[in-house]
Amino acid sequence: MKNMMKEYLGNEYSENHLRNFCLYWMRAADGRGDEWRAENDLDCLYFEGDMRADTLMSAWTPIKWVADCINNKNGMKFYKQNRSSDPNRDLRLLAEDTDKYLPQEHRLVKLLNRFLILAEQRCNFILLPDRKMNPARYRINIRGEKIWLCDEVPATLSHIFDKDSLGRFFLDKNGNVDERSVTEWIKREHLEMGFEDGKIDRGHVRSLIPGLDPYKAKWLNDEDEIYAALEYMIDFLEKRLSA
């Protein structure tokens, strides 16, 4: 299967997958609008420009978790778009001096690299039932309250069973979540590995990390929690790759 990151970057593509993502984000940030997105977003590139396309697992989120965690003692925090005269400064730092900020022997970096290899492939992209679900997977308004889901897969899989949350994209004519439609979408997109014991329902969603309610997203700072989350993400994408 085609690797659209490799096709998009052309001669700039390398086996430094973190650098690939940084170069991709810097280039893709040059434009806006549906036409631009259709030709410059990896998710749309994998689905021939379909605006319902979405990235399953954000690559930037774990990059920031790991980079911030490792460089915490230096007081450094990394941003995809820095609020300065050079908004791409942090991406450029990571792309040009990867080993300085993400030492390859660090256990988190080893897992991060394994994840990023998978993250640029087709196994990390899905087709949503409605394009409006894309931003809602990151932050959604539930009964007047803004809830952060951070694109975390367990939160997505839990919230699609809640009619006041992502379940709004799967409603039947009576305004309730059509669980058959939910199940069909999960199977169509090969997301079954996000559930335990082969049961596709809210009560069997696998947690991102031990002890975390799958319905609740959590921004991670603790090294052990980041490690556990990366293990979950790698396992999920590896299974989806072979599905």
Backbone as numpy.savetxt, mean C-alpha at the origin, in Angstrom:
# Nx Ny Nz CAx CAy CAz Cx Cy Cz
4.85 -12.19 -16.57 4.01 -10.98 -16.57 4.89 -9.73 -16.57
4.43 -8.70 -17.26 5.19 -7.46 -17.36 5.41 -6.82 -16.00
6.60 -6.22 -15.84 6.89 -5.38 -14.69 6.77 -3.94 -15.17
5.68 -3.26 -14.79 5.43 -1.93 -15.30 6.39 -0.89 -14.72
6.95 -1.15 -13.55 7.97 -0.25 -13.02 9.17 -0.25 -13.96
9.56 -1.43 -14.39 10.71 -1.56 -15.28 10.42 -0.87 -16.62
9.22 -1.03 -17.13 8.87 -0.39 -18.39 8.79 1.13 -18.23
8.29 1.59 -17.10 8.12 3.03 -16.87 9.47 3.73 -16.73
10.39 3.12 -15.97 11.69 3.75 -15.72 12.69 3.52 -16.85
12.48 2.47 -17.62 13.40 2.20 -18.72 14.82 1.97 -18.25
15.78 2.72 -18.81 17.19 2.53 -18.48 17.54 2.93 -17.05
16.65 3.66 -16.39 16.91 4.05 -14.99 16.57 2.95 -13.99
15.88 1.93 -14.48 15.51 0.82 -13.59 16.75 0.06 -13.14
16.74 -0.37 -11.86 17.86 -1.13 -11.32 17.36 -2.14 -10.30
18.29 -2.89 -9.74 17.94 -3.85 -8.70 17.85 -3.20 -7.33
18.06 -1.90 -7.25 17.81 -1.14 -6.03 16.34 -0.71 -6.09
15.48 -1.51 -5.50 14.04 -1.30 -5.68 13.53 -0.08 -4.92
14.21 0.29 -3.84 13.84 1.53 -3.16 14.13 2.72 -4.08
15.28 2.68 -4.75 15.61 3.74 -5.71 14.59 3.78 -6.84
14.16 2.62 -7.31 13.14 2.59 -8.37 11.91 3.37 -7.96
11.44 3.10 -6.74 10.22 3.78 -6.28 10.45 5.29 -6.15
11.60 5.68 -5.62 11.88 7.11 -5.47 11.91 7.81 -6.82
12.57 7.21 -7.81 12.61 7.79 -9.15 11.22 7.85 -9.76
10.44 6.81 -9.55 9.07 6.76 -10.07 8.22 7.88 -9.47
8.29 8.05 -8.15 7.48 9.08 -7.50 7.89 10.48 -7.94
9.19 10.70 -8.11 9.65 12.03 -8.54 9.15 12.33 -9.95
9.19 11.34 -10.81 8.73 11.56 -12.19 7.21 11.69 -12.24
6.50 10.81 -11.53 5.04 10.79 -11.59 4.41 12.02 -10.94
5.18 12.74 -10.11 4.65 13.93 -9.42 4.62 15.16 -10.32
5.12 15.02 -11.54 5.21 16.18 -12.44 3.89 16.60 -13.06
2.86 15.76 -12.94 1.58 16.10 -13.57 0.40 15.71 -12.71
-0.78 16.08 -13.17 -2.02 15.78 -12.44 -3.13 15.46 -13.44
-4.24 14.96 -12.89 -5.40 14.69 -13.72 -5.45 13.26 -14.20
-6.65 12.88 -14.67 -6.88 11.49 -15.07 -6.00 11.06 -16.23
-5.83 11.94 -17.20 -5.01 11.56 -18.36 -3.57 11.30 -17.95
-3.06 12.17 -17.08 -1.69 11.97 -16.58 -1.59 10.70 -15.76
-2.58 10.52 -14.88 -2.55 9.34 -14.02 -2.60 8.06 -14.85
-3.40 8.03 -15.87 -3.54 6.84 -16.71 -2.22 6.41 -17.32
-1.32 7.38 -17.51 -0.05 7.09 -18.18 1.13 7.07 -17.23
0.91 7.43 -15.94 2.04 7.57 -15.04 1.88 6.91 -13.67
0.70 6.43 -13.33 0.51 5.71 -12.08 0.67 4.21 -12.35
1.47 3.55 -11.53 1.68 2.12 -11.75 0.38 1.34 -11.72
-0.51 1.71 -10.78 -1.77 0.97 -10.69 -2.53 1.05 -12.01
-2.63 2.25 -12.57 -3.34 2.41 -13.84 -2.59 1.74 -15.00
-1.28 1.78 -14.95 -0.50 1.14 -16.01 -0.74 -0.35 -16.05
-0.92 -0.96 -14.88 -1.20 -2.40 -14.83 -2.61 -2.73 -15.32
-3.51 -1.73 -15.28 -4.89 -1.96 -15.69 -5.28 -1.11 -16.89
-4.31 -0.82 -17.75 -4.55 -0.15 -19.03 -5.35 1.15 -18.86
-5.00 1.92 -17.83 -5.58 3.23 -17.65 -6.89 3.28 -16.89
-7.37 2.16 -16.39 -8.63 2.12 -15.65 -8.50 2.91 -14.35
-9.36 3.89 -14.15 -9.29 4.76 -12.98 -9.69 4.06 -11.68
-10.24 2.86 -11.78 -10.58 2.10 -10.57 -9.37 1.36 -10.01
-8.25 1.41 -10.70 -7.05 0.71 -10.27 -6.51 1.33 -8.98
-5.89 0.49 -8.16 -5.33 0.97 -6.90 -4.15 0.10 -6.50
-3.24 0.70 -5.74 -2.13 -0.04 -5.14 -2.65 -0.74 -3.90
-2.42 -2.02 -3.78 -2.91 -2.75 -2.62 -2.19 -2.32 -1.35
-0.86 -2.34 -1.38 -0.06 -1.96 -0.21 0.86 -0.81 -0.59
0.72 0.29 0.09 1.58 1.43 -0.15 3.04 1.06 0.04
3.88 1.42 -0.93 5.32 1.20 -0.76 5.91 2.29 0.13
5.38 3.51 0.03 5.95 4.60 0.81 5.76 4.40 2.31
4.62 3.89 2.72 4.36 3.74 4.16 5.43 2.93 4.86
5.76 1.69 4.44 6.81 0.97 5.13 8.20 1.56 4.93
8.44 2.24 3.79 9.72 2.92 3.62 9.88 3.97 4.70
8.84 4.76 4.93 8.88 5.80 5.96 8.99 5.18 7.36
8.21 4.11 7.62 8.33 3.44 8.92 9.78 3.08 9.21
10.40 2.40 8.25 11.76 1.90 8.45 12.78 3.03 8.51
12.69 3.97 7.57 13.66 5.07 7.53 13.57 5.94 8.79
12.36 6.26 9.22 12.19 7.07 10.43 12.69 6.32 11.65
12.41 5.02 11.72 12.81 4.22 12.87 14.34 4.14 12.97
14.99 3.84 11.86 16.44 3.67 11.88 17.17 4.99 12.12
16.62 6.08 11.60 17.29 7.38 11.71 16.74 8.24 12.83
15.98 7.63 13.71 15.35 8.37 14.81 16.37 9.07 15.70
17.50 8.39 15.97 18.52 8.97 16.86 19.13 10.23 16.27
19.07 10.35 14.94 19.60 11.55 14.28 18.55 12.64 14.15
17.34 12.33 14.63 16.25 13.30 14.55 15.70 13.49 13.15
15.95 12.52 12.27 15.50 12.65 10.88 14.15 11.99 10.65
13.33 12.66 9.89 12.07 12.09 9.42 11.99 12.33 7.92
11.44 11.35 7.21 11.43 11.41 5.76 10.01 11.62 5.24
9.91 12.42 4.18 8.61 12.75 3.61 8.65 12.54 2.10
7.55 12.01 1.59 7.44 11.78 0.15 7.50 13.10 -0.61
6.85 14.11 -0.07 6.93 15.47 -0.60 7.30 16.39 0.55
8.54 16.85 0.56 9.03 17.69 1.64 8.52 19.12 1.48
8.11 19.72 2.58 7.60 21.09 2.52 8.76 22.08 2.54
9.45 22.14 1.44 10.58 23.04 1.31 10.68 23.47 -0.15
11.73 24.20 -0.47 11.92 24.63 -1.86 12.25 23.45 -2.76
12.62 22.32 -2.16 12.91 21.10 -2.91 12.03 19.97 -2.38
10.79 19.87 -2.88 9.86 18.88 -2.33 10.33 17.43 -2.49
11.23 17.18 -3.44 11.73 15.81 -3.65 13.02 15.52 -2.88
13.40 16.40 -1.99 14.69 16.26 -1.29 14.86 14.91 -0.62
13.86 14.45 0.13 13.98 13.21 0.88 14.03 12.00 -0.05
13.23 12.04 -1.12 13.27 10.96 -2.09 14.65 10.89 -2.74
15.22 12.04 -3.01 16.54 12.09 -3.64 17.62 11.55 -2.68
17.51 11.89 -1.41 18.46 11.38 -0.42 18.42 9.86 -0.37
17.23 9.30 -0.34 17.08 7.85 -0.25 17.54 7.17 -1.55
17.29 7.81 -2.67 17.66 7.21 -3.96 19.16 7.26 -4.20
19.79 8.36 -3.79 21.20 8.56 -4.11 22.15 8.04 -3.04
21.68 7.90 -1.82 22.55 7.44 -0.73 21.79 6.45 0.14
21.28 5.42 -0.51 20.42 4.44 0.16 21.09 3.84 1.39
22.34 3.40 1.25 23.01 2.68 2.34 23.23 3.55 3.57
23.38 4.85 3.37 23.60 5.75 4.50 22.39 5.79 5.42
21.22 5.84 4.82 19.99 5.99 5.61 19.29 4.65 5.87
19.55 3.69 5.01 18.95 2.36 5.17 20.06 1.31 5.02
20.87 1.12 6.05 21.98 0.15 5.98 21.48 -1.25 5.68
22.09 -1.86 4.66 21.58 -3.12 4.13 21.63 -4.28 5.11
22.49 -4.19 6.12 22.59 -5.29 7.08 21.51 -5.23 8.17
20.78 -4.12 8.25 19.75 -3.97 9.27 18.58 -4.91 8.96
18.05 -5.55 9.99 17.01 -6.55 9.78 15.76 -5.95 9.16
15.42 -4.71 9.49 14.25 -4.08 8.88 14.48 -3.81 7.40
15.68 -3.39 7.05 15.99 -3.08 5.66 15.96 -4.35 4.81
16.44 -5.44 5.36 16.40 -6.72 4.63 14.96 -7.09 4.28
14.05 -6.94 5.25 12.65 -7.25 4.98 12.03 -6.22 4.03
12.37 -4.96 4.24 11.84 -3.91 3.37 12.21 -4.17 1.92
13.46 -4.57 1.68 13.89 -4.84 0.31 13.10 -6.01 -0.29
12.86 -7.04 0.51 12.05 -8.17 0.02 10.65 -7.70 -0.34
10.08 -6.82 0.49 8.74 -6.30 0.21 8.72 -5.46 -1.06
9.71 -4.60 -1.24 9.70 -3.69 -2.39 9.85 -4.42 -3.71
10.55 -5.56 -3.71 10.63 -6.37 -4.92 9.23 -6.80 -5.36
8.42 -7.19 -4.38 7.05 -7.61 -4.65 6.14 -6.42 -4.94
6.40 -5.31 -4.26 5.50 -4.15 -4.31 5.41 -3.52 -5.68
6.43 -3.68 -6.52 6.37 -3.08 -7.85 5.77 -4.02 -8.89
5.41 -5.23 -8.47 4.87 -6.21 -9.40 3.33 -6.22 -9.39
2.76 -6.93 -10.33 1.30 -6.98 -10.51 0.58 -7.46 -9.25
1.23 -8.28 -8.43 0.58 -8.81 -7.22 0.24 -7.73 -6.21
0.74 -6.53 -6.39 0.46 -5.45 -5.45 -0.55 -4.44 -5.99
-1.34 -4.86 -6.97 -2.30 -3.92 -7.56 -3.66 -4.59 -7.72
-4.70 -3.81 -7.48 -6.06 -4.34 -7.52 -6.97 -3.41 -8.31
-8.15 -3.91 -8.63 -9.18 -3.11 -9.30 -10.34 -2.96 -8.33
-10.63 -1.73 -7.96 -11.68 -1.44 -6.99 -13.06 -1.47 -7.63
-14.12 -1.64 -6.83 -15.47 -1.59 -7.39 -15.86 -0.17 -7.81
-15.20 0.83 -7.21 -15.51 2.23 -7.48 -14.23 3.03 -7.23
-13.88 3.93 -8.12 -12.63 4.69 -7.97 -12.62 5.54 -6.70
-13.81 5.90 -6.18 -13.87 6.70 -4.95 -13.36 5.94 -3.74
-13.26 4.63 -3.87 -12.75 3.82 -2.77 -11.24 4.01 -2.59
-10.58 4.54 -3.62 -9.13 4.72 -3.56 -8.72 5.66 -2.41
-9.16 6.92 -2.40 -8.78 7.79 -1.28 -9.43 7.36 0.03
-10.60 6.72 -0.05 -11.29 6.27 1.17 -10.51 5.20 1.91
-9.67 4.44 1.19 -8.85 3.42 1.84 -7.76 4.05 2.70
-7.47 5.31 2.48 -6.46 6.00 3.30 -7.11 6.77 4.45
-8.16 7.49 4.14 -8.89 8.23 5.18 -10.35 8.29 4.77
-11.24 8.03 5.72 -12.66 7.97 5.42 -13.46 8.65 6.53
-14.58 9.22 6.15 -15.48 9.85 7.12 -16.55 8.84 7.51
-16.58 8.48 8.79 -17.57 7.53 9.29 -18.42 8.21 10.35
-19.67 8.42 10.00 -20.62 9.07 10.91 -20.07 10.40 11.44
-19.49 11.18 10.53 -18.99 12.51 10.87 -17.59 12.54 11.45
-16.96 11.41 11.60 -15.61 11.35 12.17 -14.61 10.88 11.11
-13.48 11.59 11.00 -12.43 11.19 10.06 -11.62 10.05 10.67
-11.58 8.94 9.95 -10.87 7.76 10.42 -9.73 7.44 9.45
-8.55 7.26 10.01 -7.39 6.94 9.20 -7.27 5.43 9.04
-7.26 4.97 7.78 -7.07 3.55 7.48 -5.68 3.29 6.90
-5.03 4.34 6.42 -3.63 4.30 5.96 -3.35 3.25 4.90
-4.36 2.88 4.13 -4.21 1.87 3.07 -3.80 0.50 3.61
-3.91 0.29 4.93 -3.51 -1.00 5.50 -4.54 -2.06 5.12
-4.06 -3.18 4.62 -4.94 -4.21 4.07 -5.94 -4.76 5.09
-5.52 -5.11 6.31 -6.52 -5.62 7.27 -7.65 -4.62 7.53
-7.30 -3.33 7.59 -8.34 -2.31 7.79 -9.29 -2.27 6.60
-8.74 -2.34 5.39 -9.59 -2.39 4.20 -10.53 -3.57 4.25
-9.99 -4.75 4.54 -10.81 -5.96 4.53 -11.84 -5.97 5.65
-11.56 -5.31 6.75 -12.54 -5.21 7.84 -13.62 -4.19 7.52
-13.22 -3.06 6.99 -14.17 -1.95 6.78 -15.12 -2.18 5.62
-14.81 -3.09 4.71 -15.76 -3.34 3.62 -17.01 -4.07 4.11
-16.99 -4.57 5.34 -18.18 -5.19 5.92 -19.01 -4.20 6.73
-18.56 -2.95 6.81 -19.24 -1.89 7.57 -19.91 -0.95 6.57
-21.23 -0.90 6.60 -21.96 -0.09 5.61 -21.68 1.41 5.76
-21.25 1.84 6.94 -20.94 3.25 7.16 -19.51 3.58 6.76
-18.76 2.57 6.39 -17.37 2.77 6.00 -17.18 2.31 4.55
-16.19 1.48 4.29 -15.94 1.03 2.91 -17.04 0.13 2.38
-17.89 -0.35 3.27 -19.03 -1.15 2.84 -20.00 -0.36 1.99
-19.89 0.97 2.00 -20.78 1.82 1.19 -20.61 1.56 -0.30
-19.48 0.94 -0.67 -19.23 0.61 -2.07 -19.78 -0.77 -2.46
-20.46 -1.42 -1.51 -21.00 -2.76 -1.75 -22.44 -2.89 -1.26
-23.20 -1.80 -1.29 -24.55 -1.81 -0.74 -25.55 -2.45 -1.69
-26.55 -3.13 -1.08 -27.66 -3.67 -1.87 -28.75 -2.61 -1.97
-29.87 -2.96 -2.56 -30.95 -1.98 -2.78 -31.59 -1.51 -1.49
-31.36 -2.25 -0.40 -31.93 -1.85 0.90 -30.95 -1.05 1.74
-29.79 -0.78 1.19 -28.82 0.03 1.92 -27.95 -0.76 2.88
-27.95 -2.08 2.75 -27.10 -2.93 3.59 -25.94 -3.47 2.75
-24.89 -3.87 3.45 -23.74 -4.43 2.73 -24.15 -5.76 2.10
-23.94 -5.86 0.82 -24.21 -7.10 0.10 -22.98 -8.00 0.24
-23.02 -8.89 1.22 -21.84 -9.70 1.53 -21.47 -10.63 0.38
-22.43 -10.99 -0.45 -22.09 -11.80 -1.61 -21.22 -11.01 -2.58
-21.56 -9.73 -2.77 -20.74 -8.88 -3.64 -19.35 -8.68 -3.06
-19.28 -8.53 -1.73 -17.99 -8.39 -1.06 -17.14 -9.63 -1.31
-17.75 -10.81 -1.09 -17.02 -12.06 -1.27 -16.57 -12.24 -2.72
-17.43 -11.89 -3.65 -17.08 -12.01 -5.06 -15.91 -11.10 -5.41
-15.91 -9.89 -4.86 -14.81 -8.96 -5.13 -13.50 -9.49 -4.53
-13.57 -9.99 -3.30 -12.38 -10.53 -2.65 -11.80 -11.69 -3.45
-12.66 -12.56 -3.93 -12.18 -13.70 -4.72 -11.68 -13.25 -6.08
-12.34 -12.28 -6.69 -11.91 -11.78 -8.00 -10.51 -11.17 -7.91
-10.27 -10.47 -6.79 -8.98 -9.80 -6.62 -7.96 -10.66 -5.88
-8.31 -11.90 -5.59 -7.40 -12.84 -4.91 -6.87 -12.26 -3.59
-7.81 -11.94 -2.71 -7.47 -11.40 -1.39 -7.84 -12.36 -0.27
-8.10 -13.61 -0.62 -8.54 -14.60 0.37 -7.51 -14.82 1.46
-6.23 -14.62 1.14 -5.17 -14.85 2.13 -5.19 -13.83 3.26
-6.08 -12.85 3.16 -6.23 -11.89 4.24 -7.17 -12.36 5.34
-7.67 -13.60 5.20 -8.62 -14.13 6.17 -8.10 -15.45 6.76
-8.52 -15.74 7.97 -8.11 -16.96 8.66 -9.14 -18.06 8.46
-8.64 -19.29 8.47 -9.49 -20.49 8.43 -10.38 -20.56 7.19
-10.02 -19.85 6.13 -10.78 -19.91 4.90 -12.15 -19.28 4.97
-12.40 -18.46 6.01 -13.72 -17.85 6.19 -13.66 -16.37 5.86
-14.40 -15.96 4.85 -14.39 -14.56 4.42 -15.50 -13.80 5.14
-15.15 -13.22 6.26 -16.06 -12.36 7.00 -15.23 -11.46 7.91
-15.90 -10.49 8.51 -15.19 -9.49 9.32 -14.47 -10.12 10.51
-15.05 -11.17 11.06 -14.47 -11.78 12.26 -13.24 -12.62 12.00
-12.89 -12.86 10.72 -11.74 -13.71 10.41 -10.65 -12.96 9.63
-10.68 -11.63 9.67 -9.63 -10.86 9.01 -8.32 -11.01 9.80
-7.24 -11.31 9.12 -5.93 -11.44 9.75 -5.41 -10.08 10.20
-4.77 -10.04 11.34 -4.21 -8.79 11.86 -2.89 -8.45 11.19
-2.62 -7.17 11.08 -1.34 -6.71 10.54 -0.20 -7.07 11.47
-0.42 -6.88 12.76 0.57 -7.22 13.78 -0.17 -7.86 14.96
0.51 -8.68 15.75 -0.15 -9.32 16.90 -0.78 -8.29 17.84
-2.01 -8.56 18.24 -2.69 -7.73 19.23 -3.43 -6.53 18.68
-3.31 -6.27 17.38 -3.99 -5.12 16.78 -5.31 -5.56 16.16
-6.39 -4.90 16.56 -7.70 -5.16 15.95 -7.62 -4.85 14.46
-7.92 -5.82 13.58 -7.82 -5.58 12.13 -8.64 -4.38 11.66
-9.70 -4.04 12.39 -10.55 -2.92 12.01 -9.84 -1.58 12.20
-8.81 -1.58 13.04 -8.11 -0.35 13.37 -6.74 -0.29 12.71
-6.48 0.79 12.01 -5.15 0.99 11.43 -4.25 1.61 12.49
-2.96 1.39 12.35 -2.00 1.94 13.30 -0.74 2.37 12.57
-0.32 3.60 12.82 0.95 4.06 12.27 2.06 3.50 13.16
3.03 2.83 12.56 4.01 2.07 13.33 5.32 2.82 13.50
5.82 2.78 14.74 7.11 3.37 15.09 8.05 2.37 15.75
7.47 1.35 16.37 8.25 0.35 17.10 8.91 -0.64 16.13
10.18 -0.93 16.34 10.92 -1.79 15.41 10.30 -3.18 15.30
9.92 -3.77 16.42 9.35 -5.12 16.37 8.01 -5.14 15.65
7.21 -4.09 15.84 5.92 -4.02 15.15 6.11 -3.82 13.65
7.08 -2.99 13.27 7.37 -2.80 11.85 7.83 -4.12 11.23
8.66 -4.84 11.93 9.14 -6.14 11.45 7.97 -7.09 11.21
7.06 -7.16 12.20 5.90 -8.05 12.07 5.00 -7.64 10.92
4.82 -6.33 10.72 3.99 -5.84 9.63 4.60 -6.19 8.27
5.91 -6.04 8.15 6.59 -6.39 6.90 6.48 -7.88 6.61
6.56 -8.69 7.65 6.38 -10.13 7.46 4.99 -10.43 6.92
3.97 -9.78 7.49 2.60 -9.94 7.01 2.49 -9.54 5.54
3.05 -8.39 5.20 2.92 -7.84 3.86 3.63 -8.71 2.82
4.80 -9.20 3.17 5.54 -10.09 2.27 4.78 -11.39 2.06
4.31 -11.96 3.15 3.56 -13.22 3.07 2.32 -13.06 2.19
1.61 -11.96 2.37 0.38 -11.70 1.61 0.68 -11.60 0.11
1.69 -10.81 -0.24 1.99 -10.60 -1.66 2.59 -11.85 -2.30
3.38 -12.59 -1.55 3.91 -13.85 -2.09 2.79 -14.82 -2.42
1.79 -14.91 -1.53 0.65 -15.78 -1.79 -0.16 -15.27 -2.96
-0.32 -13.98 -3.05 -1.09 -13.41 -4.16 -0.35 -13.59 -5.48
0.97 -13.54 -5.43 1.77 -13.73 -6.63 1.57 -15.10 -7.24
1.38 -16.08 -6.36 1.23 -17.47 -6.83 -0.23 -17.88 -6.98
-1.16 -16.94 -6.71 -2.59 -17.28 -6.78 -3.04 -17.49 -8.22
